[in-house]
Amino acid sequence: MFSSVQKSRHKTYAQAAKAKTVSLLHAESFLPTPDETRYSRIHQTRIYRSSQAPGAYLFYITACKSRYNDQQCMIELKNQHPKVHACVPLSDGNTRYLEVYVTPDNDLNNIRKEGIVFIEASLKFIPCKAVDDQAQIVNYS
């Protein structure tokens, strides 16, 4: 009937990830070493997306969403890393993550190694760097 109107053959990220068993947005979860007693699990972030500006760190924080809202997550981040100059809470459906900006000269607490500890949830999150804007984007169809 409307032969001139074609459906888009490109899938969104959510559609492509939903069809696969492995997501491009996840965190590897593992136990801490015996001397790390402040938390029961460590989540290593794996998010393959570009950021709004160069130099961002991405934190996958879905595991603590039952105890912390976005504002509380940003307060914890600021308490542990006071030199962070920007933080954007983002979500993809039920998945939540933070896009965090800190200049290397001001990164006194080594955010990439130390991450963020959420005491109330007994969790630690280690970030990953955002993908460079020059990365090749692949559309699944």
CSV table of N, CA and C in Angstrom, one decimal:
chain,number,residue,atom,x,y,z
A,1,MET,N,0.8,-1.2,0.0
A,1,MET,CA,0.0,0.0,0.0
A,1,MET,C,0.9,1.3,0.0
A,2,PHE,N,1.8,1.3,0.9
A,2,PHE,CA,2.7,2.5,1.0
A,2,PHE,C,4.1,2.0,0.6
A,3,SER,N,4.3,1.6,-0.5
A,3,SER,CA,5.6,1.0,-0.9
A,3,SER,C,6.7,2.0,-0.9
A,4,SER,N,6.4,3.3,-1.0
A,4,SER,CA,7.5,4.3,-1.0
A,4,SER,C,8.1,4.5,0.4
A,5,VAL,N,7.3,4.1,1.4
A,5,VAL,CA,7.8,4.3,2.8
A,5,VAL,C,8.4,3.0,3.3
A,6,GLN,N,9.7,3.1,3.6
A,6,GLN,CA,10.5,1.9,4.1
A,6,GLN,C,10.7,2.0,5.5
A,7,LYS,N,10.7,0.9,6.2
A,7,LYS,CA,11.1,0.9,7.6
A,7,LYS,C,12.6,1.0,7.7
A,8,SER,N,13.0,1.6,8.8
A,8,SER,CA,14.5,1.6,9.1
A,8,SER,C,15.0,0.3,9.3
A,9,ARG,N,16.1,-0.1,8.6
A,9,ARG,CA,16.7,-1.4,8.8
A,9,ARG,C,17.7,-1.4,9.9
A,10,HIS,N,18.0,-0.3,10.5
A,10,HIS,CA,19.0,-0.2,11.6
A,10,HIS,C,18.3,-0.3,12.9
A,11,LYS,N,18.9,-1.1,13.8
A,11,LYS,CA,18.3,-1.3,15.1
A,11,LYS,C,19.0,-0.4,16.1
A,12,THR,N,18.2,0.0,17.1
A,12,THR,CA,18.8,0.8,18.2
A,12,THR,C,19.7,-0.1,19.0
A,13,TYR,N,20.5,0.5,19.8
A,13,TYR,CA,21.4,-0.3,20.7
A,13,TYR,C,20.6,-1.3,21.5
A,14,ALA,N,19.5,-0.8,22.1
A,14,ALA,CA,18.7,-1.6,23.0
A,14,ALA,C,18.2,-2.8,22.3
A,15,GLN,N,17.7,-2.6,21.0
A,15,GLN,CA,17.2,-3.7,20.2
A,15,GLN,C,18.3,-4.7,19.9
A,16,ALA,N,19.5,-4.3,19.5
A,16,ALA,CA,20.6,-5.2,19.2
A,16,ALA,C,21.1,-5.9,20.4
A,17,ALA,N,21.2,-5.3,21.5
A,17,ALA,CA,21.7,-5.9,22.7
A,17,ALA,C,20.7,-6.9,23.3
A,18,LYS,N,19.4,-6.6,23.2
A,18,LYS,CA,18.3,-7.5,23.6
A,18,LYS,C,18.3,-8.8,22.9
A,19,ALA,N,18.6,-8.8,21.6
A,19,ALA,CA,18.6,-10.0,20.8
A,19,ALA,C,19.8,-10.8,21.0
A,20,LYS,N,20.9,-10.3,21.6
A,20,LYS,CA,22.1,-11.1,21.9
A,20,LYS,C,22.1,-11.5,23.4
A,21,THR,N,22.9,-12.5,23.6
A,21,THR,CA,23.1,-13.0,25.0
A,21,THR,C,24.1,-12.2,25.8
A,22,VAL,N,25.0,-11.5,25.0
A,22,VAL,CA,26.0,-10.6,25.7
A,22,VAL,C,25.7,-9.2,25.4
A,23,SER,N,25.6,-8.4,26.4
A,23,SER,CA,25.3,-7.0,26.2
A,23,SER,C,26.6,-6.2,26.0
A,24,LEU,N,26.5,-5.1,25.4
A,24,LEU,CA,27.6,-4.2,25.2
A,24,LEU,C,27.7,-3.2,26.4
A,25,LEU,N,26.8,-3.3,27.3
A,25,LEU,CA,26.8,-2.5,28.5
A,25,LEU,C,26.6,-3.4,29.7
A,26,HIS,N,27.6,-3.7,30.4
A,26,HIS,CA,27.5,-4.5,31.6
A,26,HIS,C,28.7,-4.3,32.5
A,27,ALA,N,28.6,-5.0,33.6
A,27,ALA,CA,29.7,-4.9,34.6
A,27,ALA,C,30.1,-6.4,35.0
A,28,GLU,N,31.4,-6.6,35.0
A,28,GLU,CA,31.8,-7.9,35.5
A,28,GLU,C,31.9,-7.8,37.0
A,29,SER,N,31.3,-8.8,37.7
A,29,SER,CA,31.2,-8.7,39.1
A,29,SER,C,32.1,-9.8,39.7
A,30,PHE,N,32.9,-9.4,40.7
A,30,PHE,CA,33.8,-10.4,41.4
A,30,PHE,C,34.0,-10.0,42.8
A,31,LEU,N,34.5,-11.0,43.6
A,31,LEU,CA,34.7,-10.8,45.0
A,31,LEU,C,36.0,-9.9,45.3
A,32,PRO,N,36.0,-9.1,46.4
A,32,PRO,CA,37.2,-8.3,46.7
A,32,PRO,C,38.2,-9.2,47.4
A,33,THR,N,39.4,-8.7,47.5
A,33,THR,CA,40.5,-9.4,48.2
A,33,THR,C,40.2,-9.4,49.7
A,34,PRO,N,40.7,-10.3,50.4
A,34,PRO,CA,40.4,-10.5,51.9
A,34,PRO,C,40.7,-9.2,52.7
A,35,ASP,N,41.6,-8.3,52.3
A,35,ASP,CA,41.9,-7.1,53.0
A,35,ASP,C,40.9,-6.0,52.7
A,36,GLU,N,40.1,-6.1,51.7
A,36,GLU,CA,39.1,-5.1,51.3
A,36,GLU,C,37.7,-5.5,52.0
A,37,THR,N,37.5,-5.0,53.1
A,37,THR,CA,36.3,-5.4,53.9
A,37,THR,C,35.1,-4.5,53.9
A,38,ARG,N,35.3,-3.3,53.2
A,38,ARG,CA,34.2,-2.3,53.2
A,38,ARG,C,33.1,-2.7,52.2
A,39,TYR,N,33.3,-3.6,51.4
A,39,TYR,CA,32.3,-4.0,50.4
A,39,TYR,C,32.3,-5.5,50.1
A,40,SER,N,31.2,-6.0,49.6
A,40,SER,CA,31.1,-7.5,49.4
A,40,SER,C,31.3,-7.8,47.9
A,41,ARG,N,31.1,-6.9,47.0
A,41,ARG,CA,31.3,-7.2,45.5
A,41,ARG,C,32.0,-6.0,44.9
A,42,ILE,N,32.7,-6.3,43.8
A,42,ILE,CA,33.3,-5.3,43.0
A,42,ILE,C,32.8,-5.4,41.6
A,43,HIS,N,32.3,-4.3,41.0
A,43,HIS,CA,31.8,-4.3,39.6
A,43,HIS,C,32.7,-3.5,38.7
A,44,GLN,N,33.3,-4.2,37.7
A,44,GLN,CA,34.2,-3.6,36.7
A,44,GLN,C,33.3,-3.2,35.6
A,45,THR,N,33.2,-1.9,35.3
A,45,THR,CA,32.3,-1.4,34.2
A,45,THR,C,32.8,-1.8,32.9
A,46,ARG,N,32.0,-2.1,32.0
A,46,ARG,CA,32.3,-2.3,30.5
A,46,ARG,C,31.1,-1.7,29.7
A,47,ILE,N,31.3,-0.4,29.3
A,47,ILE,CA,30.4,0.3,28.5
A,47,ILE,C,31.1,0.7,27.2
A,48,TYR,N,30.5,0.4,26.1
A,48,TYR,CA,31.1,0.8,24.8
A,48,TYR,C,30.3,1.8,24.2
A,49,ARG,N,30.5,3.1,24.6
A,49,ARG,CA,29.8,4.2,24.1
A,49,ARG,C,30.7,5.4,24.2
A,50,SER,N,30.5,6.4,23.3
A,50,SER,CA,31.2,7.6,23.4
A,50,SER,C,30.6,8.6,24.4
A,51,SER,N,31.4,9.5,24.8
A,51,SER,CA,30.9,10.5,25.8
A,51,SER,C,30.5,11.8,25.2
A,52,GLN,N,29.9,12.7,26.0
A,52,GLN,CA,29.6,14.0,25.5
A,52,GLN,C,30.8,14.9,25.2
A,53,ALA,N,31.9,14.6,25.9
A,53,ALA,CA,33.1,15.4,25.8
A,53,ALA,C,34.3,14.4,26.0
A,54,PRO,N,35.4,14.7,25.5
A,54,PRO,CA,36.6,13.7,25.7
A,54,PRO,C,37.0,13.6,27.1
A,55,GLY,N,37.5,12.4,27.4
A,55,GLY,CA,38.1,12.2,28.8
A,55,GLY,C,37.1,11.7,29.8
A,56,ALA,N,36.0,11.2,29.5
A,56,ALA,CA,35.0,10.8,30.5
A,56,ALA,C,35.2,9.3,31.0
A,57,TYR,N,34.9,9.1,32.2
A,57,TYR,CA,34.8,7.8,32.8
A,57,TYR,C,33.4,7.4,32.9
A,58,LEU,N,33.1,6.1,32.7
A,58,LEU,CA,31.7,5.6,32.8
A,58,LEU,C,31.6,4.6,33.9
A,59,PHE,N,30.6,4.8,34.8
A,59,PHE,CA,30.4,3.9,35.9
A,59,PHE,C,29.0,3.2,35.7
A,60,TYR,N,29.0,1.9,35.7
A,60,TYR,CA,27.8,1.1,35.6
A,60,TYR,C,27.3,1.0,37.0
A,61,ILE,N,26.2,1.6,37.4
A,61,ILE,CA,25.7,1.7,38.8
A,61,ILE,C,24.3,1.0,39.0
A,62,THR,N,23.9,0.2,38.0
A,62,THR,CA,22.6,-0.4,38.1
A,62,THR,C,22.4,-1.3,39.4
A,63,ALA,N,23.5,-1.9,39.8
A,63,ALA,CA,23.4,-2.8,41.0
A,63,ALA,C,23.1,-2.1,42.3
A,64,CYS,N,23.3,-0.8,42.4
A,64,CYS,CA,23.0,-0.1,43.6
A,64,CYS,C,21.7,0.8,43.5
A,65,LYS,N,21.0,0.6,42.4
A,65,LYS,CA,19.8,1.5,42.2
A,65,LYS,C,18.7,1.3,43.2
A,66,SER,N,18.7,0.2,43.9
A,66,SER,CA,17.6,0.0,44.9
A,66,SER,C,17.9,0.7,46.2
A,67,ARG,N,19.2,1.1,46.4
A,67,ARG,CA,19.5,1.8,47.7
A,67,ARG,C,19.9,3.3,47.4
A,68,TYR,N,20.3,3.6,46.2
A,68,TYR,CA,20.8,5.0,45.9
A,68,TYR,C,20.1,5.5,44.7
A,69,ASN,N,19.6,6.8,44.8
A,69,ASN,CA,19.1,7.4,43.6
A,69,ASN,C,20.3,8.1,42.9
A,70,ASP,N,20.0,8.8,41.8
A,70,ASP,CA,21.1,9.4,41.0
A,70,ASP,C,21.8,10.5,41.8
A,71,GLN,N,21.0,11.3,42.5
A,71,GLN,CA,21.6,12.4,43.3
A,71,GLN,C,22.5,11.8,44.4
A,72,GLN,N,22.1,10.8,45.1
A,72,GLN,CA,22.9,10.1,46.2
A,72,GLN,C,24.2,9.5,45.6
A,73,CYS,N,24.1,9.0,44.4
A,73,CYS,CA,25.3,8.5,43.7
A,73,CYS,C,26.3,9.6,43.4
A,74,MET,N,25.8,10.7,43.0
A,74,MET,CA,26.7,11.8,42.7
A,74,MET,C,27.3,12.4,44.0
A,75,ILE,N,26.5,12.4,45.1
A,75,ILE,CA,27.1,12.8,46.4
A,75,ILE,C,28.2,11.9,46.9
A,76,GLU,N,28.0,10.6,46.7
A,76,GLU,CA,29.1,9.6,47.1
A,76,GLU,C,30.3,9.9,46.2
A,77,LEU,N,30.1,10.1,44.9
A,77,LEU,CA,31.2,10.4,44.0
A,77,LEU,C,32.0,11.6,44.5
A,78,LYS,N,31.2,12.7,44.8
A,78,LYS,CA,31.9,13.9,45.2
A,78,LYS,C,32.6,13.8,46.6
A,79,ASN,N,32.0,13.0,47.5
A,79,ASN,CA,32.7,12.8,48.8
A,79,ASN,C,34.0,12.0,48.6
A,80,GLN,N,34.1,11.1,47.7
A,80,GLN,CA,35.3,10.3,47.5
A,80,GLN,C,36.3,10.9,46.5
A,81,HIS,N,35.8,11.7,45.6
A,81,HIS,CA,36.6,12.3,44.6
A,81,HIS,C,36.2,13.7,44.4
A,82,PRO,N,36.7,14.6,45.4
A,82,PRO,CA,36.2,16.0,45.4
A,82,PRO,C,36.6,16.8,44.2
A,83,LYS,N,37.6,16.4,43.4
A,83,LYS,CA,38.0,17.2,42.3
A,83,LYS,C,37.3,16.9,41.0
A,84,VAL,N,36.3,16.0,41.0
A,84,VAL,CA,35.5,15.7,39.8
A,84,VAL,C,34.8,17.0,39.4
A,85,HIS,N,34.8,17.4,38.2
A,85,HIS,CA,34.2,18.7,37.8
A,85,HIS,C,32.9,18.6,37.1
A,86,ALA,N,32.5,17.4,36.7
A,86,ALA,CA,31.2,17.2,36.1
A,86,ALA,C,30.8,15.7,36.2
A,87,CYS,N,29.5,15.5,36.3
A,87,CYS,CA,28.9,14.1,36.4
A,87,CYS,C,27.5,14.2,35.8
A,88,VAL,N,27.2,13.3,34.9
A,88,VAL,CA,25.9,13.2,34.2
A,88,VAL,C,25.3,11.8,34.5
A,89,PRO,N,24.2,11.8,35.2
A,89,PRO,CA,23.5,10.5,35.4
A,89,PRO,C,22.8,10.1,34.1
A,90,LEU,N,23.0,8.9,33.6
A,90,LEU,CA,22.4,8.5,32.3
A,90,LEU,C,21.7,7.1,32.5
A,91,SER,N,20.7,6.8,31.7
A,91,SER,CA,20.1,5.5,31.7
A,91,SER,C,19.7,5.0,30.3
A,92,ASP,N,19.6,3.7,30.2
A,92,ASP,CA,19.2,3.0,29.0
A,92,ASP,C,18.2,2.0,29.5
A,93,GLY,N,16.9,2.3,29.5
A,93,GLY,CA,15.9,1.5,30.1
A,93,GLY,C,16.1,1.4,31.6
A,94,ASN,N,16.3,0.2,32.2
A,94,ASN,CA,16.5,0.0,33.6
A,94,ASN,C,18.0,0.1,34.0
A,95,THR,N,18.8,0.2,33.0
A,95,THR,CA,20.3,0.3,33.2
A,95,THR,C,20.7,1.7,33.5
A,96,ARG,N,21.4,1.9,34.6
A,96,ARG,CA,21.9,3.2,35.0
A,96,ARG,C,23.4,3.3,35.0
A,97,TYR,N,23.9,4.4,34.6
A,97,TYR,CA,25.3,4.7,34.7
A,97,TYR,C,25.6,6.1,34.8
A,98,LEU,N,26.8,6.5,35.2
A,98,LEU,CA,27.3,7.8,35.4
A,98,LEU,C,28.4,8.1,34.4
A,99,GLU,N,28.3,9.3,33.8
A,99,GLU,CA,29.4,9.8,33.0
A,99,GLU,C,30.1,10.9,33.8
A,100,VAL,N,31.4,10.6,34.1
A,100,VAL,CA,32.1,11.4,35.1
A,100,VAL,C,33.3,12.1,34.4
A,101,TYR,N,33.6,13.3,34.7
A,101,TYR,CA,34.7,14.1,34.2
A,101,TYR,C,35.6,14.6,35.3
A,102,VAL,N,36.9,14.3,35.1
A,102,VAL,CA,37.9,14.8,36.1
A,102,VAL,C,39.2,14.9,35.2
A,103,THR,N,39.9,16.1,35.4
A,103,THR,CA,41.1,16.3,34.7
A,103,THR,C,42.2,15.4,35.4
A,104,PRO,N,43.2,14.9,34.6
A,104,PRO,CA,44.2,14.1,35.2
A,104,PRO,C,45.0,14.8,36.3
A,105,ASP,N,45.3,16.1,36.1
A,105,ASP,CA,46.0,16.8,37.2
A,105,ASP,C,45.2,16.9,38.5
A,106,ASN,N,43.9,16.9,38.4
A,106,ASN,CA,43.1,17.0,39.6
A,106,ASN,C,42.6,15.7,40.2
A,107,ASP,N,43.0,14.6,39.5
A,107,ASP,CA,42.6,13.2,39.9
A,107,ASP,C,43.5,12.7,41.1
A,108,LEU,N,43.3,13.3,42.2
A,108,LEU,CA,44.2,13.0,43.4
A,108,LEU,C,43.9,11.6,43.9
A,109,ASN,N,42.7,11.1,43.8
A,109,ASN,CA,42.4,9.8,44.4
A,109,ASN,C,42.4,8.7,43.4
A,110,ASN,N,42.9,8.9,42.2
A,110,ASN,CA,43.0,7.9,41.1
A,110,ASN,C,41.6,7.2,40.9
A,111,ILE,N,40.7,8.0,40.3
A,111,ILE,CA,39.3,7.5,40.1
A,111,ILE,C,39.3,6.2,39.3
A,112,ARG,N,40.2,6.0,38.4
A,112,ARG,CA,40.2,4.8,37.5
A,112,ARG,C,40.5,3.6,38.3
A,113,LYS,N,41.4,3.7,39.3
A,113,LYS,CA,41.8,2.5,40.1
A,113,LYS,C,40.9,2.4,41.3
A,114,GLU,N,40.6,3.4,42.0
A,114,GLU,CA,39.8,3.4,43.2
A,114,GLU,C,38.3,3.3,43.0
A,115,GLY,N,37.8,3.8,41.9
A,115,GLY,CA,36.4,3.8,41.7
A,115,GLY,C,35.5,4.5,42.7
A,116,ILE,N,34.3,4.0,42.9
A,116,ILE,CA,33.4,4.6,43.9
A,116,ILE,C,32.9,3.4,44.8
A,117,VAL,N,32.9,3.6,46.1
A,117,VAL,CA,32.4,2.6,47.0
A,117,VAL,C,31.1,3.1,47.6
A,118,PHE,N,30.1,2.3,47.5
A,118,PHE,CA,28.8,2.6,48.1
A,118,PHE,C,28.6,1.7,49.3
A,119,ILE,N,28.9,2.3,50.4
A,119,ILE,CA,28.9,1.5,51.7
A,119,ILE,C,27.6,0.9,52.0
A,120,GLU,N,26.5,1.7,51.9
A,120,GLU,CA,25.2,1.2,52.2
A,120,GLU,C,24.8,-0.1,51.4
A,121,ALA,N,25.2,-0.1,50.1
A,121,ALA,CA,24.9,-1.2,49.3
A,121,ALA,C,26.1,-2.3,49.3
A,122,SER,N,27.1,-2.0,50.0
A,122,SER,CA,28.3,-2.9,50.1
A,122,SER,C,28.9,-3.2,48.7
A,123,LEU,N,29.0,-2.2,47.9
A,123,LEU,CA,29.5,-2.4,46.5
A,123,LEU,C,30.6,-1.4,46.1
A,124,LYS,N,31.5,-1.8,45.3
A,124,LYS,CA,32.5,-1.0,44.7
A,124,LYS,C,32.4,-1.0,43.2
A,125,PHE,N,32.4,0.1,42.5
A,125,PHE,CA,32.3,0.2,41.1
A,125,PHE,C,33.6,0.8,40.5
A,126,ILE,N,34.2,0.1,39.6
A,126,ILE,CA,35.4,0.6,38.9
A,126,ILE,C,35.0,1.0,37.5
A,127,PRO,N,35.4,2.2,37.1
A,127,PRO,CA,34.9,2.8,35.8
A,127,PRO,C,35.7,2.2,34.6
A,128,CYS,N,35.2,2.6,33.4
A,128,CYS,CA,36.0,2.4,32.2
A,128,CYS,C,36.0,3.7,31.5
A,129,LYS,N,37.0,3.9,30.6
A,129,LYS,CA,37.0,5.1,29.8
A,129,LYS,C,36.0,5.0,28.7
A,130,ALA,N,35.4,6.2,28.3
A,130,ALA,CA,34.5,6.2,27.2
A,130,ALA,C,35.2,6.0,25.9
A,131,VAL,N,34.5,5.5,25.0
A,131,VAL,CA,35.1,5.2,23.6
A,131,VAL,C,35.4,6.5,22.9
A,132,ASP,N,36.5,6.6,22.3
A,132,ASP,CA,36.9,7.8,21.5
A,132,ASP,C,35.8,8.0,20.4
A,133,ASP,N,35.5,9.3,20.2
A,133,ASP,CA,34.5,9.7,19.2
A,133,ASP,C,34.9,9.2,17.8
A,134,GLN,N,36.2,8.9,17.6
A,134,GLN,CA,36.6,8.5,16.2
A,134,GLN,C,36.4,7.0,16.0
A,135,ALA,N,35.8,6.3,17.0
A,135,ALA,CA,35.6,4.9,16.9
A,135,ALA,C,34.6,4.6,15.8
A,136,GLN,N,34.7,3.5,15.1
A,136,GLN,CA,33.8,3.1,14.1
A,136,GLN,C,32.5,2.6,14.7
A,137,ILE,N,31.3,3.1,14.3
A,137,ILE,CA,30.1,2.7,14.8
A,137,ILE,C,29.5,1.6,13.9
A,138,VAL,N,29.1,0.5,14.5
A,138,VAL,CA,28.5,-0.6,13.7
A,138,VAL,C,27.1,-0.7,14.0
A,139,ASN,N,26.2,-0.7,12.9
A,139,ASN,CA,24.8,-0.9,13.1
A,139,ASN,C,24.4,-2.3,12.8
A,140,TYR,N,23.6,-2.9,13.7
A,140,TYR,CA,23.1,-4.3,13.5
A,140,TYR,C,21.8,-4.2,12.7
A,141,SER,N,21.6,-5.0,11.7
A,141,SER,CA,20.4,-5.0,11.0
A,141,SER,C,19.8,-6.4,10.9
